[in-house]
Short mmCIF file of C-alpha atoms in Angstrom, two decimals:
data_model
loop_
_atom_site.label_atom_id
_atom_site.label_comp_id
_atom_site.label_asym_id
_atom_site.label_seq_id
_atom_site.Cartn_x
_atom_site.Cartn_y
_atom_site.Cartn_z
CA MET A 1441 88.40 85.66 156.41
CA GLU A 1442 86.68 89.03 156.42
CA ALA A 1443 83.11 88.99 155.11
CA ALA A 1444 84.17 91.20 152.20
CA ARG A 1445 86.40 88.38 150.97
CA LEU A 1446 83.77 85.64 151.22
CA LYS A 1447 82.08 84.73 147.96
CA ILE A 1448 78.64 83.09 147.70
CA LEU A 1449 77.05 81.54 144.61
CA ILE A 1450 73.23 81.46 144.39
CA VAL A 1451 71.87 78.81 142.01
CA ASP A 1452 68.14 79.29 141.31
CA ASP A 1453 66.07 79.51 138.14
CA GLU A 1454 63.85 82.29 139.59
CA PRO A 1455 65.51 85.67 138.86
CA ASP A 1456 63.50 87.52 141.55
CA ILE A 1457 64.73 85.16 144.30
CA CYS A 1458 68.31 85.41 143.05
CA GLN A 1459 68.19 89.21 143.01
CA THR A 1460 66.54 89.55 146.43
CA LEU A 1461 68.98 87.14 148.07
CA ALA A 1462 71.94 88.77 146.34
CA ASP A 1463 70.95 92.25 147.54
CA ILE A 1464 70.57 91.09 151.15
CA LEU A 1465 73.82 89.14 151.19
CA GLU A 1466 75.73 92.01 149.59
CA ASP A 1467 74.34 94.32 152.29
CA GLU A 1468 75.92 91.92 154.79
CA GLY A 1469 79.30 92.37 153.10
CA TYR A 1470 79.49 89.19 151.02
CA GLN A 1471 80.47 88.98 147.36
CA VAL A 1472 77.59 87.35 145.47
CA GLN A 1473 77.29 85.69 142.08
CA THR A 1474 74.17 84.06 140.60
CA ALA A 1475 73.49 81.21 138.19
CA GLY A 1476 70.09 80.27 136.71
CA SER A 1477 70.78 76.58 136.09
CA ALA A 1478 72.98 73.67 137.05
CA ALA A 1479 74.97 74.06 133.82
CA ALA A 1480 75.60 77.76 134.49
CA ALA A 1481 76.68 76.95 138.06
CA GLU A 1482 79.16 74.32 136.88
CA GLU A 1483 80.60 76.66 134.28
CA PHE A 1484 81.06 79.38 136.90
CA LEU A 1485 82.68 77.03 139.42
CA ARG A 1486 85.02 75.74 136.78
CA ASP A 1487 86.75 79.12 136.69
CA GLN A 1488 86.28 80.48 140.19
CA MET A 1489 86.36 79.36 143.81
CA VAL A 1490 83.48 80.25 146.12
CA ASP A 1491 83.07 79.87 149.87
CA LEU A 1492 79.43 78.70 149.86
CA VAL A 1493 76.66 77.67 147.45
CA LEU A 1494 72.93 78.29 147.93
CA LEU A 1495 71.37 75.65 145.66
CA ASP A 1496 67.73 75.32 144.66
CA ILE A 1497 66.42 71.74 144.39
CA TRP A 1498 63.78 72.14 141.67
CA MET A 1499 65.15 73.66 138.46
CA PRO A 1500 64.50 73.05 134.74
CA GLY A 1501 66.94 70.58 133.24
CA GLU A 1502 69.21 69.11 135.86
CA ASP A 1503 67.82 69.43 139.39
CA GLY A 1504 69.78 70.43 142.49
CA ILE A 1505 69.94 66.95 144.02
CA THR A 1506 71.50 65.48 140.87
CA LEU A 1507 74.03 68.32 140.75
CA LEU A 1508 74.82 67.88 144.46
CA ARG A 1509 75.35 64.14 143.94
CA ARG A 1510 77.89 64.81 141.18
CA TRP A 1511 79.71 67.33 143.39
CA ALA A 1512 79.72 64.82 146.24
CA ASP A 1513 81.26 62.16 143.97
CA ALA A 1514 83.99 64.61 142.96
CA GLY A 1515 84.52 65.79 146.55
CA LEU A 1516 82.69 68.86 147.85
CA GLU A 1517 85.02 71.86 147.96
CA GLN A 1518 82.61 74.24 149.73
CA PRO A 1519 79.52 74.02 151.97
CA VAL A 1520 76.17 73.77 150.15
CA VAL A 1521 72.84 74.97 151.57
CA MET A 1522 69.79 73.58 149.75
CA MET A 1523 66.62 75.64 149.08
CA SER A 1524 63.13 74.46 148.09
CA GLY A 1525 59.45 75.21 148.52
CA HIS A 1526 58.20 71.73 147.58
CA ALA A 1527 60.70 69.34 149.13
CA THR A 1528 59.73 66.48 151.41
CA ILE A 1529 61.52 65.30 154.52
CA GLU A 1530 62.95 62.45 152.47
CA THR A 1531 64.46 64.95 150.02
CA ALA A 1532 66.02 66.94 152.85
CA VAL A 1533 67.51 63.77 154.36
CA GLN A 1534 68.86 62.72 150.97
CA ALA A 1535 70.51 66.13 150.47
CA THR A 1536 72.11 65.94 153.91
CA LYS A 1537 73.46 62.45 153.22
CA LEU A 1538 75.03 63.78 150.03
CA GLY A 1539 76.91 66.39 152.04
CA ALA A 1540 74.63 69.45 152.10
CA TYR A 1541 75.26 71.52 155.23
CA ASP A 1542 71.60 72.47 155.79
CA PHE A 1543 68.20 72.93 154.16
CA VAL A 1544 66.03 76.09 154.09
CA GLU A 1545 62.43 76.22 152.94
CA LYS A 1546 60.79 78.71 150.59
CA PRO A 1547 59.42 81.25 151.02
CA LEU A 1548 62.74 82.06 152.63
CA SER A 1549 62.96 83.53 156.09
CA LEU A 1550 65.71 86.07 155.55
CA ASP A 1551 66.85 85.96 159.18
CA LYS A 1552 67.04 82.16 159.14
CA THR A 1553 68.82 82.18 155.78
CA LEU A 1554 71.45 84.67 156.98
CA LEU A 1555 71.98 82.66 160.16
CA THR A 1556 72.34 79.42 158.20
CA VAL A 1557 74.85 81.04 155.83
CA ALA A 1558 76.92 82.36 158.76
CA HIS A 1559 76.89 78.97 160.50
CA ALA A 1560 77.85 77.11 157.32
CA LEU A 1561 80.79 79.44 156.66
CA GLU A 1562 81.98 79.17 160.27
CA ALA A 1563 81.73 75.36 160.21
CA SER A 1564 83.72 75.28 156.98
CA ARG A 1565 86.40 77.51 158.51
CA LEU A 1566 86.70 75.30 161.59
CA GLN A 1567 86.96 72.15 159.49
CA ARG A 1568 89.74 73.74 157.47
CA GLU A 1569 91.59 74.79 160.62
CA ASN A 1570 91.27 71.29 162.07
CA ARG A 1571 92.74 69.82 158.88
CA ASP A 1572 95.60 72.31 159.10
CA LEU A 1573 96.28 71.41 162.72
CA ARG A 1574 96.24 67.68 162.00
CA ALA A 1575 98.67 68.24 159.14
CA GLN A 1576 101.19 69.88 161.43
CA THR A 1577 103.79 67.72 163.13
CA GLY A 1578 104.23 69.56 166.41
CA TRP A 1579 103.82 72.99 167.87
CA VAL A 1580 101.21 75.22 166.24
CA GLU A 1581 101.10 78.58 167.98
CA ARG A 1582 104.21 80.61 167.21
CA PRO A 1583 108.03 80.46 167.15
CA SER A 1584 108.55 79.56 170.80
CA GLY A 1585 111.15 80.76 173.24
CA ASP A 1586 112.27 83.77 175.24
CA SER A 1587 115.81 84.30 173.96
CA PRO A 1588 116.72 87.72 172.51
CA ALA A 1589 117.09 86.16 169.05
CA ILE A 1590 113.58 84.66 168.94
CA ARG A 1591 111.94 87.69 170.59
CA GLN A 1592 113.43 89.94 167.93
CA PHE A 1593 112.32 87.51 165.21
CA ARG A 1594 108.71 87.45 166.50
CA GLU A 1595 108.67 91.25 166.52
CA GLN A 1596 109.79 91.25 162.89
CA LEU A 1597 107.05 88.77 161.98
CA THR A 1598 104.41 90.95 163.67
CA ARG A 1599 105.52 94.02 161.70
CA VAL A 1600 105.57 92.11 158.40
CA ALA A 1601 102.14 90.61 159.14
CA ALA A 1602 100.62 94.10 159.14
CA VAL A 1603 101.24 94.47 155.39
CA ASP A 1604 100.13 92.22 152.54
CA SER A 1605 103.45 92.05 150.66
CA TRP A 1606 105.26 88.89 149.69
CA ALA A 1607 107.83 87.72 152.23
CA LEU A 1608 110.94 85.53 152.24
CA LEU A 1609 111.95 83.34 155.19
CA LEU A 1610 115.60 82.34 155.10
CA GLY A 1611 116.98 79.75 157.48
CA GLU A 1612 118.63 76.39 157.91
CA ALA A 1613 116.65 73.21 157.36
CA GLY A 1614 114.55 72.39 160.40
CA SER A 1615 114.82 75.88 161.93
CA GLY A 1616 111.06 76.48 161.88
CA LYS A 1617 110.26 78.32 158.65
CA GLU A 1618 106.80 76.76 158.33
CA VAL A 1619 105.90 77.64 161.92
CA ALA A 1620 107.00 81.21 161.23
CA ALA A 1621 104.89 81.29 158.05
CA ARG A 1622 101.81 80.05 159.93
CA TYR A 1623 102.38 82.64 162.64
CA LEU A 1624 102.68 85.35 159.96
CA HIS A 1625 99.40 84.18 158.43
CA ARG A 1626 97.54 84.12 161.75
CA GLN A 1627 98.70 87.66 162.59
CA SER A 1628 97.69 89.05 159.17
CA ARG A 1629 94.42 90.34 157.75
CA ARG A 1630 94.13 87.02 155.91
CA ALA A 1631 93.98 85.03 159.16
CA GLN A 1632 90.47 83.72 158.48
CA GLY A 1633 91.44 82.56 154.99
CA PRO A 1634 93.16 79.27 154.15
CA PHE A 1635 96.83 78.56 154.85
CA VAL A 1636 98.20 76.26 152.15
CA ASP A 1637 101.75 74.94 151.93
CA LEU A 1638 103.75 73.55 149.03
CA ARG A 1639 107.03 71.73 149.63
CA ALA A 1640 108.77 72.22 146.31
CA ALA A 1641 111.69 69.96 147.22
CA ALA A 1642 109.35 67.01 147.80
CA ILE A 1643 107.72 67.24 144.35
CA ALA A 1644 109.28 66.13 141.08
CA ARG A 1645 110.07 69.24 139.04
CA PRO A 1646 107.77 68.36 136.11
CA ASN A 1647 104.84 68.15 138.57
CA VAL A 1648 105.40 71.43 140.44
CA ALA A 1649 103.47 73.50 137.87
CA THR A 1650 100.43 71.21 138.18
CA GLU A 1651 100.59 71.41 141.99
CA LEU A 1652 100.72 75.20 141.82
CA PHE A 1653 98.32 76.03 139.00
CA GLY A 1654 96.07 72.98 138.75
CA ASN A 1655 95.21 70.95 135.69
CA GLU A 1656 92.49 70.59 133.06
CA THR A 1657 92.72 67.31 131.15
CA GLN A 1658 89.92 65.58 129.22
CA GLY A 1659 87.25 67.48 131.11
CA LYS A 1660 88.70 66.66 134.53
CA LEU A 1661 89.56 69.64 136.70
CA ILE A 1662 92.16 69.65 139.48
CA ARG A 1663 92.61 72.88 141.41
CA GLY A 1664 96.17 73.89 142.27
CA ARG A 1665 97.52 75.28 145.53
CA LEU A 1666 97.25 78.90 144.33
CA GLU A 1667 93.56 78.49 143.67
CA VAL A 1668 92.91 76.65 146.94
CA ALA A 1669 94.76 79.40 148.84
CA HIS A 1670 92.52 82.12 147.35
CA GLY A 1671 91.86 84.77 150.00
CA GLY A 1672 94.61 83.40 152.22
CA THR A 1673 98.31 82.55 152.26
CA LEU A 1674 100.47 80.17 150.23
CA PHE A 1675 103.76 79.08 151.82
CA ILE A 1676 106.25 77.70 149.29
CA ASP A 1677 109.06 75.92 151.08
CA GLU A 1678 112.39 75.59 149.26
CA ILE A 1679 111.25 77.78 146.40
CA ALA A 1680 114.75 77.52 144.89
CA ASP A 1681 113.92 73.94 143.86
CA MET A 1682 111.43 75.21 141.26
CA ASP A 1683 112.59 75.23 137.66
CA LEU A 1684 113.01 78.60 135.95
CA GLU A 1685 109.92 78.18 133.76
CA THR A 1686 107.68 77.59 136.79
CA GLN A 1687 109.31 80.55 138.57
CA ALA A 1688 108.46 82.79 135.61
CA ARG A 1689 104.90 81.51 135.51
CA LEU A 1690 104.49 82.05 139.26
CA PHE A 1691 105.80 85.60 139.10
CA SER A 1692 103.50 86.46 136.20
CA ALA A 1693 100.46 84.90 137.87
CA LEU A 1694 100.97 86.79 141.11
CA GLN A 1695 101.66 90.07 139.33
CA GLU A 1696 98.45 89.77 137.30
CA LYS A 1697 96.46 88.08 140.12
CA ARG A 1698 95.21 85.35 137.82
CA ILE A 1699 96.34 81.91 136.73
CA ILE A 1700 95.80 79.56 133.81
CA ARG A 1701 95.65 75.90 134.74
CA VAL A 1702 97.97 73.44 133.02
CA GLY A 1703 96.14 72.33 129.90
CA GLY A 1704 93.57 75.12 130.26
CA SER A 1705 93.03 78.43 128.50
CA THR A 1706 90.64 80.39 130.75
CA PRO A 1707 92.22 82.85 133.24
CA VAL A 1708 91.15 82.21 136.86
CA PRO A 1709 91.38 85.11 139.34
CA VAL A 1710 93.41 84.48 142.52
CA ASP A 1711 94.08 86.65 145.55
CA VAL A 1712 96.95 85.09 147.47
CA ARG A 1713 99.80 86.25 149.68
CA VAL A 1714 102.96 84.28 149.01
CA ILE A 1715 105.51 83.51 151.71
CA ALA A 1716 108.58 81.70 150.40
CA GLY A 1717 111.13 79.75 152.40
CA SER A 1718 114.65 78.69 151.54
CA ALA A 1719 117.76 77.31 153.18
CA HIS A 1720 119.82 78.38 150.15
CA ASP A 1721 121.56 81.64 149.29
CA LEU A 1722 119.08 82.91 146.68
CA SER A 1723 121.24 85.87 145.70
CA GLN A 1724 124.00 83.42 144.75
CA ALA A 1725 121.43 81.30 142.90
CA VAL A 1726 120.46 84.41 140.90
CA GLN A 1727 124.11 85.00 139.97
CA ASN A 1728 124.44 81.35 138.94
CA GLY A 1729 121.36 81.61 136.71
CA GLN A 1730 119.41 79.13 138.85
CA PHE A 1731 116.82 81.59 140.18
CA ARG A 1732 114.97 84.38 138.41
CA SER A 1733 116.07 87.85 139.46
CA ASP A 1734 112.56 89.39 139.15
CA LEU A 1735 111.07 86.81 141.52
CA TYR A 1736 114.00 87.14 143.92
CA TYR A 1737 113.83 90.94 144.13
CA ARG A 1738 110.07 90.83 144.67
CA LEU A 1739 110.42 88.27 147.47
CA SER A 1740 113.47 89.83 149.10
CA ALA A 1741 111.69 93.13 149.69
CA LEU A 1742 110.79 91.61 153.08
CA PRO A 1743 113.54 89.11 153.95
CA LEU A 1744 113.42 87.51 157.39
CA ARG A 1745 116.15 85.26 158.75
CA VAL A 1746 115.00 82.45 161.04
CA PRO A 1747 117.57 82.02 163.83
CA PRO A 1748 119.08 78.52 164.08
CA LEU A 1749 118.64 76.60 167.31
CA ALA A 1750 122.37 76.79 168.02
CA ALA A 1751 122.00 80.59 168.25
CA ARG A 1752 119.22 80.36 170.86
CA THR A 1753 120.00 77.39 173.09
CA ALA A 1754 118.33 79.24 175.99
CA ASP A 1755 115.01 78.29 174.34
CA ILE A 1756 115.68 74.53 174.52
CA PRO A 1757 113.89 73.96 177.89
CA ILE A 1758 110.76 75.77 176.60
CA LEU A 1759 110.77 73.77 173.37
CA ILE A 1760 111.26 70.48 175.23
CA GLU A 1761 108.32 71.29 177.49
CA GLU A 1762 106.11 71.93 174.44
CA PHE A 1763 107.17 68.68 172.74
CA VAL A 1764 106.58 66.64 175.90
CA ARG A 1765 103.06 68.09 176.17
CA PHE A 1766 102.39 67.50 172.48
CA TYR A 1767 103.44 63.83 172.44
CA GLY A 1768 101.59 63.26 175.70
CA ALA A 1769 98.37 64.63 174.20
CA ARG A 1770 98.75 63.07 170.74
CA ASP A 1771 100.28 59.69 171.51
CA GLY A 1772 99.68 59.27 175.24
CA LEU A 1773 103.42 59.14 175.94
CA PRO A 1774 104.24 59.62 179.63
CA GLY A 1775 105.93 62.88 180.59
CA ARG A 1776 109.55 62.58 181.69
CA ARG A 1777 111.90 65.10 183.27
CA PHE A 1778 115.27 65.98 181.83
CA ALA A 1779 117.99 65.75 184.48
CA PRO A 1780 119.97 68.98 185.12
CA ASP A 1781 123.20 67.55 183.66
CA SER A 1782 121.30 66.48 180.53
CA MET A 1783 120.55 70.12 179.74
CA ASP A 1784 124.29 70.80 179.68
CA VAL A 1785 124.66 68.20 176.92
CA LEU A 1786 121.81 69.75 174.94
CA ASN A 1787 123.16 73.29 175.34
CA HIS A 1788 126.60 72.32 173.98
CA TYR A 1789 125.37 70.21 171.09
CA PRO A 1790 125.60 72.08 167.71
CA TRP A 1791 122.09 71.05 166.45
CA PRO A 1792 122.78 70.63 162.73
CA GLY A 1793 119.12 69.57 162.29
CA ASN A 1794 117.82 72.48 164.37
CA ILE A 1795 114.36 72.33 166.02
CA ARG A 1796 113.29 69.35 163.93
CA GLU A 1797 116.24 67.36 165.32
CA LEU A 1798 115.35 68.39 168.88
CA GLN A 1799 111.72 67.40 168.36
CA ASN A 1800 112.70 63.99 166.98
CA LEU A 1801 115.10 63.51 169.89
CA VAL A 1802 112.40 64.27 172.48
CA GLU A 1803 109.98 61.83 170.82
CA ARG A 1804 112.62 59.09 170.72
CA LEU A 1805 113.56 59.62 174.38
CA LEU A 1806 109.94 59.63 175.55
CA ILE A 1807 109.38 56.31 173.78
CA LEU A 1808 112.63 54.54 174.70
CA ALA A 1809 113.73 56.05 178.02
CA GLU A 1810 112.82 54.25 181.23
CA GLY A 1811 111.88 55.91 184.48
CA PRO A 1812 110.67 59.43 185.21
CA GLU A 1813 114.01 61.14 184.47
CA ILE A 1814 116.11 61.27 181.31
CA SER A 1815 119.83 61.26 182.05
CA ALA A 1816 122.70 62.91 180.23
CA ALA A 1817 124.01 59.46 179.25
CA GLU A 1818 120.70 58.63 177.55
CA ILE A 1819 120.83 61.87 175.56
CA GLU A 1820 124.46 61.29 174.56
CA GLY A 1821 123.50 57.81 173.40
CA ALA A 1822 120.51 59.07 171.41
CA LEU A 1823 122.66 61.75 169.75
CA GLY A 1824 125.52 59.37 169.10
CA LEU A 1825 127.87 61.43 171.23
CA ASP A 1826 128.97 58.41 173.24
CA ASN A 1827 130.28 56.78 170.04
CA ARG A 1828 132.09 59.95 169.02
CA MET A 1829 133.67 60.22 172.47
CA ALA A 1830 134.82 56.60 172.25
CA LEU A 1831 136.27 57.35 168.83
CA ALA A 1832 138.00 60.43 170.16
CA ASN A 1833 139.39 58.52 173.14
CA SER A 1834 140.80 55.89 170.81
CA ASN A 1835 143.20 58.53 169.45
CA PHE A 1836 144.92 58.78 172.83
CA ASP A 1837 147.58 56.22 173.71
CA GLN A 1838 149.73 55.72 176.78
CA ASP A 1839 152.26 58.33 175.66
CA ASP A 1840 149.54 60.99 175.69
CA PHE A 1841 149.37 60.71 179.48
CA GLY A 1842 152.99 61.61 179.90
CA GLY A 1843 154.44 65.08 180.31
CA THR A 1844 153.09 68.02 182.26
CA LEU A 1845 149.47 68.84 183.05
CA LYS A 1846 149.82 71.97 180.93
CA ARG A 1847 150.83 69.87 177.91
CA ALA A 1848 147.96 67.42 178.50
CA ARG A 1849 145.49 70.29 178.75
CA GLU A 1850 146.74 71.75 175.46
CA ARG A 1851 146.29 68.38 173.73
CA PHE A 1852 142.75 68.11 175.07
CA GLU A 1853 141.86 71.72 174.15
CA ARG A 1854 143.15 71.16 170.64
CA ALA A 1855 141.07 67.98 170.20
CA PHE A 1856 138.04 69.65 171.82
CA LEU A 1857 138.14 72.75 169.59
CA GLU A 1858 138.86 70.82 166.38
CA TYR A 1859 135.91 68.56 167.17
CA HIS A 1860 133.51 71.50 167.58
CA LEU A 1861 134.93 73.38 164.59
CA ALA A 1862 134.37 70.34 162.40
CA ARG A 1863 130.84 69.88 163.77
CA ASN A 1864 130.05 73.50 162.89
CA ASP A 1865 131.70 73.48 159.46
CA TRP A 1866 134.50 75.70 160.81
CA ASN A 1867 132.08 78.54 161.52
CA ILE A 1868 133.96 80.62 164.11
CA ALA A 1869 130.97 82.61 165.42
CA ARG A 1870 128.84 79.52 166.04
CA THR A 1871 131.72 77.54 167.52
CA ALA A 1872 132.54 80.39 169.90
CA GLU A 1873 128.95 80.41 171.14
CA ILE A 1874 128.83 76.61 171.53
CA VAL A 1875 132.09 76.38 173.54
CA GLY A 1876 131.36 79.51 175.59
CA LEU A 1877 134.17 81.78 174.40
CA GLU A 1878 134.26 85.28 172.98
CA ARG A 1879 135.09 85.21 169.28
CA THR A 1880 138.37 87.14 169.74
CA HIS A 1881 139.34 84.80 172.60
CA LEU A 1882 138.64 81.79 170.37
CA TYR A 1883 140.82 83.23 167.57
CA ARG A 1884 143.64 83.77 170.08
CA LYS A 1885 143.23 80.25 171.45
CA LEU A 1886 143.35 78.73 167.95
CA LYS A 1887 146.51 80.66 167.16
CA ASN A 1888 148.20 79.59 170.41
CA LEU A 1889 147.28 75.96 169.74
CA SER A 1890 148.45 76.21 166.09
CA ILE A 1891 145.02 75.24 164.76
CA ALA A 1892 144.68 76.48 161.18
CA LEU A 1893 141.31 77.82 160.04
CA LYS A 1894 139.48 76.05 157.22
CA GLY A 1895 140.70 78.42 154.51
CA GLU A 1896 144.28 78.07 155.75
CA ARG A 1897 144.30 74.26 155.78
CA ARG A 1898 145.95 72.48 152.86
CA VAL A 1899 145.32 69.05 151.41
CA GLY A 1900 148.07 66.43 151.62
CA GLU A 1901 148.95 63.73 149.15
CA ASP A 1902 146.52 61.31 150.79
CA GLY A 1903 143.62 63.72 150.21
CA GLU A 1904 143.29 64.60 153.91
CA GLU A 1905 143.46 68.15 155.23
CA GLU A 1906 146.67 68.94 157.11
CA ASP A 1907 147.94 71.96 159.01
#
């Protein structure tokens, strides 16, 4: 985060020290607030997030150690640097055990104080990044691959990262929307700020508002994702799963750049970039009254479509290599090669679960496969293709092997194309790419084989589709 975005709270009962420190820190580009007592500090932190606290130990009323202990019990949300001119070594050790980052003595050495502040902020940033990395399930750098589709998508992300507008990532489940959002964040001016994600589909609808805006109940304060993401980016995955009331509240909060916690009444300022993700057609959801039009039009000013894995199968070897390295480093799984014929199976599989399905497949094969090389048969077994082939073969009886080779080839082509059409929900463009045909050639082939398209198929009396 740029220094201009970093906020420091000075807690000291001596106004001259507060003013001197504030002037110096502001000259360094920080935003500075002051509080003359523990009570004033708590009241300030109730309504605003800060990046660091400079806390005096000896103050009238509640002292700094007691305040620090209460913060430690609640879970420190920011680094704390203690200040004192009368503290003993025992006091300094006690403060450190309670979670204080460091201790500076009065009269303050301004150079030492500035250096301590910089180190504390950097340590906090690194801890946050490490938590983010541990929270991720796989690759962390960028949408990987060298296919034209993913190269074009990365270029779009780079252009969108240069502005601070809201953005909308559209794509199938498992296609890599979160990775794209993280890449967008790291390329933006908010890169040093927090990246916070909210998976709306995984949270019960009544609880989404609390997760977003936080909660104030019976004196207990819980900060929401918007507040935690202050100065950074909030990625809301499957935003269409939010109820309309929460959508309206989110739109209003981001327009006004302030929130009110659930159960609270005091506005809290927030500065957050929102990136939303969805696998649904939001424009259709707007027409159906399931998604607010104002939120949709604000998000869709920068819509980005994440290409599905089936549209960039050339990237599969690169992705596999990354997953093998990742599971080797994280879990100590031995690296294994994929046999050349196994790649043919992967390239012709439709990948309904996209990159997530490929990642899970690689993990499963690294754990269960034996020997240095993974065969095509092992991949077919892991994907269940061997069972489907057995099922398909069961439809052929002895009569099917009669007649001419041309007739046998037509029967096979019909079964082959119907299988892939069904796997791809009768999507002609995707099926053409999977089977290696031009779209017009595929249409011609379907017509010659008397295969009706999905919209042309009718339902028989038994409920099954028939030609």
